[in-house]
Coordinates of C-alpha atoms and ligand atoms in Angstrom, one line a residue:
M1 CA 0.0 0.0 0.0
S2 CA 2.7 2.4 -1.0
E3 CA 1.2 5.9 -1.4
P4 CA 2.8 8.4 -3.7
L5 CA 5.0 10.9 -1.9
I6 CA 3.9 14.5 -1.9
F7 CA 6.6 15.2 -4.4
E8 CA 5.2 12.6 -6.7
R9 CA 1.8 14.3 -6.6
S10 CA 3.4 17.5 -7.7
S11 CA 2.4 19.2 -11.0
P12 CA 4.3 22.2 -12.3
G13 CA 2.5 25.5 -11.8
R14 CA -0.1 24.1 -9.4
S15 CA -0.1 26.0 -6.1
A16 CA -1.7 26.3 -2.7
Y17 CA -2.1 29.9 -2.0
A18 CA -1.1 29.6 1.6
Q19 CA 2.3 28.1 0.7
R20 CA 3.4 31.0 -1.5
P21 CA 5.6 33.7 -0.1
A22 CA 3.9 37.1 0.1
A23 CA 4.1 38.8 -3.3
A24 CA 5.9 41.9 -2.0
A25 CA 8.6 40.0 -0.1
D26 CA 11.8 42.0 -0.2
F27 CA 15.0 40.0 0.1
S28 CA 17.4 42.9 -0.6
A29 CA 18.6 42.8 3.0
I30 CA 20.1 39.3 2.3
P31 CA 23.6 39.7 0.7
E32 CA 23.7 38.5 -2.9
A33 CA 26.4 35.9 -2.1
L34 CA 24.1 34.3 0.5
R35 CA 21.0 34.1 -1.8
R36 CA 20.3 30.7 -3.4
K37 CA 20.8 30.5 -7.1
T38 CA 18.0 28.0 -7.8
P39 CA 14.7 27.8 -6.1
P40 CA 14.2 25.0 -3.6
L41 CA 12.6 21.8 -4.7
M42 CA 9.0 22.2 -3.5
P43 CA 6.1 20.0 -4.3
E44 CA 3.6 21.9 -6.3
V45 CA 0.2 20.8 -5.1
S46 CA -3.2 22.3 -4.4
E47 CA -4.2 23.5 -0.9
L48 CA -6.5 20.5 -0.4
Q49 CA -3.7 18.1 -1.5
A50 CA -1.4 19.8 1.1
V51 CA -4.1 19.5 3.8
R52 CA -4.7 15.8 3.0
H53 CA -0.9 15.2 3.0
Y54 CA -0.5 16.5 6.6
T55 CA -3.7 15.0 7.8
R56 CA -2.7 11.6 6.5
L57 CA 0.7 11.9 8.2
S58 CA -0.9 13.0 11.5
K59 CA -3.1 9.9 11.4
R60 CA 0.0 7.7 11.3
N61 CA 0.9 8.7 14.7
F62 CA 0.5 6.2 17.5
S63 CA -0.7 8.4 20.2
I64 CA -2.3 8.1 23.7
D65 CA -5.4 9.8 22.2
T66 CA -5.9 6.9 19.8
H67 CA -4.2 3.8 21.3
F68 CA -3.2 2.1 24.6
Y69 CA 0.4 3.2 25.1
P70 CA 2.0 1.1 27.9
L71 CA 5.5 2.4 27.4
G72 CA 7.3 1.7 30.7
S73 CA 9.1 4.5 32.4
C74 CA 7.5 7.0 30.0
T75 CA 4.1 7.4 31.7
M76 CA 1.8 8.0 28.7
K77 CA -1.3 8.7 30.8
Y78 CA -4.3 10.7 29.6
N79 CA -3.7 14.4 29.4
P80 CA -7.0 16.0 30.6
R81 CA -8.4 18.3 28.0
A82 CA -9.4 20.8 30.7
C83 CA -5.8 21.4 31.5
N84 CA -5.0 22.2 27.9
T85 CA -8.0 24.4 27.5
L86 CA -7.1 26.5 30.5
A87 CA -3.5 26.7 29.6
M88 CA -4.6 28.1 26.2
L89 CA -6.4 31.1 27.8
P90 CA -5.1 34.2 26.1
E91 CA -4.0 35.5 29.5
F92 CA -1.5 32.7 29.8
L93 CA -0.7 32.2 26.1
A94 CA -0.1 35.8 25.2
R95 CA 1.9 36.7 28.3
H96 CA 5.3 38.0 27.3
P97 CA 8.2 36.4 29.3
L98 CA 9.7 39.9 29.7
A99 CA 6.5 41.4 30.9
P100 CA 7.1 43.4 34.1
M101 CA 6.5 41.5 37.3
S102 CA 3.7 43.9 38.3
H103 CA 1.9 42.7 35.1
S104 CA 2.6 39.0 35.7
Q105 CA 1.3 38.5 39.2
G106 CA -1.3 36.0 38.2
F107 CA 1.2 33.8 36.3
L108 CA 3.8 34.2 39.1
A109 CA 1.2 33.2 41.7
C110 CA 0.5 30.0 39.7
M111 CA 4.2 29.2 39.5
Y112 CA 4.7 29.9 43.2
D113 CA 1.8 27.6 44.0
L114 CA 3.2 24.9 41.8
Q115 CA 6.6 25.2 43.6
E116 CA 4.7 24.8 46.9
I117 CA 2.7 21.9 45.7
L118 CA 5.8 20.1 44.5
K119 CA 7.6 20.8 47.8
D120 CA 4.6 19.3 49.6
V121 CA 4.4 16.2 47.4
T122 CA 8.1 15.4 47.6
G123 CA 8.9 16.6 51.1
M124 CA 11.7 18.8 49.8
A125 CA 12.6 22.3 51.2
G126 CA 12.8 24.1 47.9
V127 CA 11.8 23.7 44.2
S128 CA 13.0 25.3 41.0
L129 CA 10.9 24.9 37.9
T130 CA 13.4 26.0 35.3
P131 CA 14.9 22.8 33.9
M132 CA 13.2 21.9 30.6
A133 CA 13.5 18.0 30.6
G134 CA 14.2 15.2 33.0
A135 CA 17.8 15.0 31.8
Q136 CA 18.2 18.7 32.3
G137 CA 16.8 18.4 35.8
E138 CA 19.4 15.7 36.5
F139 CA 22.1 18.0 35.1
A140 CA 20.9 20.7 37.5
G141 CA 20.8 18.2 40.4
V142 CA 24.3 16.9 39.9
A143 CA 25.6 20.4 39.4
M144 CA 24.1 21.3 42.8
I145 CA 25.8 18.2 44.4
R146 CA 29.1 19.4 42.9
A147 CA 28.5 23.0 44.1
Y148 CA 27.7 21.8 47.6
H149 CA 31.0 19.8 47.9
R150 CA 33.0 22.6 46.4
A151 CA 31.5 25.2 48.7
R152 CA 32.7 23.1 51.6
G153 CA 36.2 22.9 50.0
D154 CA 35.8 19.2 49.6
S155 CA 37.5 18.3 46.3
A156 CA 38.2 14.7 46.9
R157 CA 34.7 13.5 45.9
T158 CA 35.1 12.4 42.3
E159 CA 32.6 9.5 42.1
I160 CA 28.9 9.1 41.6
L161 CA 27.4 5.7 42.4
V162 CA 24.7 4.5 40.0
P163 CA 22.8 1.2 40.3
D164 CA 22.9 -1.0 37.2
A165 CA 19.1 -0.7 36.9
A166 CA 19.4 3.1 36.4
H167 CA 18.0 5.1 33.5
G168 CA 20.7 5.8 31.0
T169 CA 20.5 9.5 31.6
N170 CA 21.9 9.0 35.2
P171 CA 25.4 7.8 34.3
A172 CA 25.4 10.2 31.3
T173 CA 24.6 13.2 33.6
A174 CA 27.2 12.2 36.2
T175 CA 29.8 11.9 33.4
M176 CA 28.9 15.3 31.9
M177 CA 29.5 16.9 35.3
G178 CA 33.0 15.5 35.3
Y179 CA 32.3 12.6 37.7
T180 CA 33.4 9.0 37.4
T181 CA 30.4 6.7 37.7
R182 CA 30.7 3.5 39.6
E183 CA 28.0 0.9 39.0
I184 CA 26.3 -0.8 42.0
P185 CA 24.8 -4.2 41.2
T186 CA 21.2 -5.2 41.9
N187 CA 20.4 -8.5 43.8
S188 CA 18.1 -11.2 42.5
E189 CA 15.1 -9.6 44.2
G190 CA 15.6 -6.3 42.4
D191 CA 17.1 -4.4 45.4
V192 CA 20.4 -2.6 45.6
D193 CA 23.2 -4.9 46.7
I194 CA 23.9 -3.4 50.1
E195 CA 27.3 -5.1 50.6
A196 CA 28.5 -3.9 47.2
L197 CA 27.3 -0.4 48.2
R198 CA 29.1 -0.5 51.5
A199 CA 32.3 -1.6 49.7
A200 CA 31.9 1.2 47.2
V201 CA 31.3 4.3 49.4
G202 CA 34.1 6.4 50.8
P203 CA 35.7 9.9 50.9
H204 CA 35.6 9.8 47.1
T205 CA 31.8 9.5 47.0
A206 CA 30.0 12.6 45.9
G207 CA 26.6 10.9 45.9
I208 CA 24.4 8.2 44.6
M209 CA 21.6 8.5 41.9
L210 CA 18.7 6.3 42.7
T211 CA 15.2 5.7 41.3
N212 CA 12.7 4.4 43.8
P213 CA 10.6 2.6 42.8
S214 CA 13.4 1.6 40.4
T215 CA 13.1 1.1 36.7
L216 CA 12.7 -2.6 37.6
G217 CA 9.3 -1.6 38.9
V218 CA 10.1 -2.5 42.5
F219 CA 10.2 -0.3 45.6
E220 CA 13.6 -0.3 47.4
R221 CA 12.6 -1.4 50.9
R222 CA 15.9 -0.6 52.5
I223 CA 16.1 3.0 51.3
K224 CA 16.6 4.3 54.9
Q225 CA 19.6 2.0 55.3
I226 CA 21.0 3.1 51.9
A227 CA 20.6 6.7 52.8
G228 CA 22.4 6.1 56.1
I229 CA 25.4 4.4 54.4
V230 CA 25.8 7.1 51.8
H231 CA 25.3 10.0 54.2
D232 CA 27.7 8.5 56.8
A233 CA 30.3 8.5 54.0
G234 CA 29.7 12.2 53.3
G235 CA 27.9 11.6 50.0
L236 CA 24.5 13.0 48.9
L237 CA 21.4 11.2 47.7
Y238 CA 20.0 12.0 44.3
Y239 CA 16.4 10.9 43.5
D240 CA 15.5 10.3 39.9
G241 CA 11.8 11.2 40.3
A242 CA 10.9 11.1 36.6
N243 CA 7.9 8.9 37.5
L244 CA 6.2 9.7 40.8
N245 CA 3.0 7.9 39.8
A246 CA 3.4 5.0 42.3
I247 CA 4.2 7.2 45.3
L248 CA 2.2 10.4 44.7
G249 CA 0.6 11.4 48.0
K250 CA 1.9 8.2 49.7
V251 CA 5.7 8.3 50.2
R252 CA 8.0 11.3 49.9
P253 CA 11.6 11.3 48.7
G254 CA 12.4 14.0 51.3
D255 CA 11.3 11.6 54.1
M256 CA 13.4 8.8 52.6
G257 CA 16.5 11.0 53.1
F258 CA 17.1 12.4 49.6
D259 CA 19.0 15.7 49.1
V260 CA 18.1 16.4 45.5
I261 CA 15.3 15.2 43.2
H262 CA 14.1 15.9 39.7
M263 CA 10.5 15.4 38.7
N264 CA 9.3 15.0 35.1
L265 CA 6.2 17.1 35.1
H266 CA 5.5 15.9 31.6
K267 CA 5.2 12.4 32.9
T268 CA 3.7 12.4 36.4
F269 CA 1.8 15.7 36.0
S270 CA 0.4 14.8 32.7
T271 CA 1.4 17.2 29.9
P272 CA 1.5 15.9 26.3
H273 CA 4.9 14.6 25.6
G274 CA 6.8 12.2 23.5
G275 CA 8.9 12.6 20.4
G276 CA 11.4 14.7 22.3
G277 CA 9.5 17.4 24.1
P278 CA 8.5 19.8 25.4
G279 CA 9.1 18.9 29.0
A280 CA 9.7 20.2 32.5
G281 CA 12.2 18.7 34.8
A282 CA 11.6 20.6 38.0
V283 CA 14.2 20.1 40.8
G284 CA 13.6 19.9 44.5
V285 CA 16.3 20.2 47.2
S286 CA 16.8 19.6 51.0
Q287 CA 17.5 22.5 53.3
R288 CA 21.3 22.4 52.9
M289 CA 21.1 22.5 49.1
L290 CA 18.8 25.6 49.0
P291 CA 21.6 28.2 48.1
F292 CA 22.6 26.3 45.0
M293 CA 19.2 26.0 43.2
P294 CA 19.0 27.1 39.6
I295 CA 17.4 30.5 39.0
P296 CA 15.0 32.1 38.5
I297 CA 12.6 30.9 41.3
V298 CA 9.4 32.6 42.2
G299 CA 9.6 34.1 45.7
K300 CA 7.2 36.1 47.9
A301 CA 8.1 39.8 47.7
T302 CA 9.1 41.3 51.0
S303 CA 9.6 44.7 49.4
P304 CA 8.2 46.4 46.3
P305 CA 9.6 45.0 43.0
P306 CA 12.7 46.7 41.5
L307 CA 12.1 49.5 39.0
A308 CA 11.6 48.9 35.3
G309 CA 14.8 47.9 33.4
E310 CA 16.4 46.5 36.5
G311 CA 16.9 42.8 35.9
Q312 CA 14.2 40.5 34.6
G313 CA 10.9 42.2 34.3
G314 CA 11.3 45.0 36.8
G315 CA 8.0 46.3 38.0
A316 CA 6.9 49.3 35.9
S317 CA 4.4 51.0 38.1
G318 CA 6.1 50.6 41.5
E319 CA 2.8 49.2 42.9
A320 CA 3.3 46.6 45.6
A321 CA 3.5 43.1 44.1
S322 CA 3.2 39.9 46.1
F323 CA 5.4 37.7 44.0
R324 CA 8.8 38.3 42.3
W325 CA 11.5 36.4 40.5
L326 CA 14.5 35.5 42.7
D327 CA 17.7 35.7 40.7
E328 CA 21.5 35.8 41.3
R329 CA 21.2 38.7 43.7
D330 CA 19.0 36.5 46.0
L331 CA 21.0 33.3 45.4
P332 CA 24.6 34.2 44.8
Q333 CA 25.7 30.6 45.1
S334 CA 23.2 29.4 42.5
I335 CA 24.4 27.0 39.8
G336 CA 22.9 29.6 37.4
R337 CA 20.4 29.7 34.6
L338 CA 19.5 26.6 32.5
S339 CA 16.9 28.0 30.2
T340 CA 15.8 31.2 28.6
F341 CA 13.5 33.1 31.0
M342 CA 12.1 30.5 33.4
G343 CA 11.6 27.1 31.7
N344 CA 8.7 25.7 29.6
A345 CA 5.9 28.0 30.8
G346 CA 3.2 26.1 28.8
V347 CA 4.2 22.8 30.3
L348 CA 4.4 24.2 33.8
I349 CA 1.0 25.8 33.7
R350 CA -0.6 22.6 32.5
A351 CA 1.1 20.7 35.3
Y352 CA -0.1 23.3 37.8
I353 CA -3.7 23.0 36.6
Y354 CA -3.5 19.2 36.7
A355 CA -2.2 19.3 40.2
R356 CA -4.9 21.7 41.3
M357 CA -7.6 19.6 39.6
L358 CA -6.4 16.5 41.5
G359 CA -5.9 18.0 44.9
R360 CA -4.5 16.0 47.7
D361 CA -7.1 13.2 47.4
G362 CA -6.7 13.0 43.6
M363 CA -2.9 12.6 43.9
Q364 CA -3.4 9.6 46.2
R365 CA -5.9 8.2 43.8
V366 CA -3.3 8.5 41.0
A367 CA -0.8 6.4 43.0
E368 CA -3.5 3.8 44.0
Y369 CA -4.8 3.3 40.5
A370 CA -1.4 3.4 38.8
T371 CA -0.3 0.6 41.2
L372 CA -3.6 -1.3 41.0
N373 CA -3.5 -1.3 37.2
A374 CA 0.1 -2.4 37.1
N375 CA -0.5 -5.2 39.6
Y376 CA -3.7 -6.3 37.9
L377 CA -1.9 -6.5 34.5
M378 CA 1.1 -8.2 36.0
A379 CA -1.0 -10.9 37.7
S380 CA -3.1 -11.4 34.6
L381 CA 0.0 -12.0 32.4
R382 CA 1.6 -14.3 35.1
D383 CA -1.6 -16.3 35.1
K384 CA -1.4 -16.7 31.3
G385 CA 2.0 -18.2 31.6
F386 CA 4.3 -15.2 31.1
D387 CA 7.5 -15.0 33.2
L388 CA 7.9 -12.0 35.6
A389 CA 11.4 -10.6 36.1
F390 CA 10.8 -10.3 39.8
P391 CA 8.0 -12.7 40.7
G392 CA 8.3 -12.2 44.4
R393 CA 7.7 -8.5 44.2
R394 CA 4.7 -6.2 44.0
A395 CA 4.6 -3.9 41.0
S396 CA 4.9 -0.2 41.4
H397 CA 3.5 1.8 38.5
E398 CA 5.3 -0.6 36.1
F399 CA 6.7 -4.1 36.0
I400 CA 8.8 -6.3 33.7
I401 CA 8.1 -9.6 31.9
T402 CA 11.0 -11.5 30.3
L403 CA 10.7 -13.6 27.1
K404 CA 14.0 -15.3 27.8
R405 CA 12.2 -18.7 27.8
Q406 CA 10.2 -18.0 24.7
K407 CA 13.4 -16.9 23.0
Q408 CA 15.2 -20.1 23.9
Q409 CA 12.2 -22.3 22.9
I410 CA 10.9 -20.8 19.8
E411 CA 13.1 -17.8 18.9
L412 CA 10.3 -15.3 19.9
S413 CA 12.1 -12.1 20.9
A414 CA 10.9 -8.9 22.7
T415 CA 11.2 -7.1 19.4
D416 CA 9.0 -9.6 17.6
V417 CA 6.3 -9.1 20.3
A418 CA 6.7 -5.3 20.2
K419 CA 6.2 -5.2 16.4
R420 CA 3.3 -7.6 16.3
L421 CA 1.5 -5.7 19.0
L422 CA 1.2 -2.8 16.6
D423 CA -1.0 -4.9 14.4
Y424 CA -3.2 -5.6 17.3
G425 CA -3.6 -1.8 17.9
F426 CA -1.3 -1.4 20.9
H427 CA 1.8 0.7 21.2
A428 CA 4.7 -1.5 22.3
P429 CA 6.0 -1.5 25.9
T430 CA 9.6 -0.4 26.5
V431 CA 11.8 -3.2 25.3
Y432 CA 15.4 -4.2 26.2
F433 CA 15.4 -1.7 29.1
P434 CA 16.5 -2.1 31.9
L435 CA 19.6 -3.8 30.3
L436 CA 20.0 -6.3 33.1
V437 CA 16.9 -8.3 32.2
P438 CA 17.1 -10.4 29.0
E439 CA 14.3 -10.0 26.4
C440 CA 12.4 -7.8 28.7
L441 CA 9.2 -5.8 28.2
L442 CA 8.8 -2.9 30.7
I443 CA 5.1 -2.3 31.0
E444 CA 3.4 0.8 32.5
P445 CA -0.4 0.9 32.0
T446 CA -0.9 4.1 34.0
E447 CA -3.9 4.9 36.2
T448 CA -6.0 6.3 33.4
E449 CA -6.6 2.9 31.6
D450 CA -9.8 0.9 32.1
K451 CA -10.0 -2.8 32.8
Q452 CA -11.4 -3.7 29.4
T453 CA -8.3 -2.2 27.7
L454 CA -5.9 -4.0 30.0
D455 CA -7.8 -7.3 29.3
L456 CA -7.5 -6.8 25.6
F457 CA -3.8 -6.2 25.9
V458 CA -3.4 -9.5 27.8
D459 CA -5.5 -11.2 25.1
A460 CA -3.2 -9.7 22.4
L461 CA 0.0 -11.0 24.1
V462 CA -1.5 -14.4 24.6
A463 CA -2.6 -14.5 20.9
I464 CA 0.9 -13.4 19.7
W465 CA 2.5 -16.2 21.7
A466 CA 0.1 -18.7 20.2
E467 CA 0.8 -17.4 16.7
A468 CA 4.5 -17.6 17.3
R469 CA 4.2 -21.3 18.3
R470 CA 2.3 -22.0 15.1
D471 CA 4.4 -19.9 12.7
I472 CA 7.3 -18.0 14.1
K473 CA 8.2 -16.7 10.7
Y474 CA 4.9 -14.9 10.5
V475 CA 5.4 -13.1 13.8
K476 CA 9.0 -12.2 12.7
G477 CA 7.5 -10.5 9.6
A478 CA 5.3 -8.1 11.7
P479 CA 4.1 -5.5 11.6
Y480 CA 1.7 -6.0 8.6
T481 CA -0.7 -3.1 9.0
M482 CA 1.8 -0.2 9.4
P483 CA 3.1 2.1 6.6
V484 CA 6.5 0.4 7.0
R485 CA 7.6 -3.1 8.1
R486 CA 10.8 -3.8 10.0
L487 CA 13.4 -1.1 9.7
D488 CA 17.1 -1.5 9.9
D489 CA 17.4 0.3 13.2
V490 CA 21.2 0.6 13.1
R491 CA 21.2 2.1 9.6
A492 CA 18.3 4.4 10.5
A493 CA 20.4 5.7 13.4
R494 CA 23.8 5.9 11.7
Q495 CA 23.0 6.8 8.1
L496 CA 19.7 8.6 8.3
D497 CA 18.8 10.1 4.9
I498 CA 15.4 11.6 4.7
R499 CA 16.0 14.0 1.7
Y500 CA 13.9 13.5 -1.4
Q501 CA 15.9 12.9 -4.5
P502 CA 14.0 13.3 -7.7
K503 CA 14.3 10.2 -9.9
P504 CA 16.7 10.9 -12.8
Ligands
PLP1 C1 12.1 9.7 31.3 C2 13.1 9.4 32.3 C3 14.3 10.2 32.4 C4 14.6 11.3 31.4 O1 13.7 12.3 31.3 P1 13.6 13.2 30.0 O2 12.5 14.2 30.2 O3 13.3 12.3 28.9 O4 14.9 13.8 29.8 C5 15.2 10.0 33.5 N1 15.0 9.0 34.3 C6 13.9 8.2 34.3 C7 13.7 7.1 35.3 C8 12.9 8.3 33.3 O5 11.9 7.5 33.2

């Protein structure tokens, strides 16, 4: 079912009015040498053809709005339409980031509230909203750990400990900040190997980066003991809070002893994400880390805002404002700025509205249903004969099944199942991550799915397994209903070429 490309629909001289540059466009400001000699190769199609082209492409997206999307560690939950509608109010949408503080009090109040809500939810002493992704939040967090040790004149701490189950961004972040990473093994139950941890800590330990519940989907039961071991050695605890779904309103990283945390608001606090952004990776810190937070932060004004022209958005009218940006004058030890202005305002406002809609009870409900759905799905798959990676453990918001046995017996791989699931109308779970479980599927149903959908997903996995036993070649040929079949992943990554070359 190969459709003609938009270029192949092209007919010389045909045009869609909206695609044409304005008739009076004046390019004289562009130096002659920099102007192109030949016009760009553009498809010449009618407006309706162009509309159909883009609409067709948009329908090829596998999205949470159309399909179940159990992509472990990514939290593809429903993004309530109400949050989007409110975030699109002209008062939010048209606000200029350089608007004076006196004209931005409503927005600043929302951001201040969001900081307070996140402090409350995580048990941390301070929150900065400025990082624009989880990975950037990690960068900010480890930069604060480095700043903390440096401020104490402790330059011997050159190592960050990272459990082998960690998200790839953890060791990457530590390395970017100039640290050596040391891997801590996981035991057979999915917990951190305490003896290995004891042996690894010392005066060279800057900190440990932990996810709890881990990306294995299990809650680290001895977190207090781990915190004690690392703190006693003078190290700090970093919490990768990309997914707070399982603990929201139940357990707080601050109470577990963490010093720094990042939260992916685009995951837990439900803003549309995927395909690389936009995101928001707010960071939270304990009391002793407060001076190092990235700026700007929204603070309560104790005095009238500075005059216009003085720093970011100085108050123009001099009227008393209740909220103001805190910057390098307020936090001279800050690790600095990470984004233009103050982060992804649109994502932050959606997260704020979502949090306010849920309230305290709603947050607990998120954790309860996220955990219930994951455990229901896990138990259903176990009962149908699938192998759990950690059969003795309760699931958090996600869990892992391993196809090691199916791979050995009939050559059925995690990739095969992921591809065939597309034909059944399901997005694939995360595959081959975490790295330490062979042929794994990391499944996160999220709290917004209904039981019928979860049951259909189980049926699909059972059906694929049966198909594979009958005819493994057929399953290895999947998907059959998508615009493309199996791609050469390595070539796509290393030699990506998406230019259109006209046939000679
Ligand atoms: C998603 C995720 C990250 C990275 O977040 P980005 O916003 O994609 O940069 C880090 N750690 C964990 C556990 C995650 O699930």
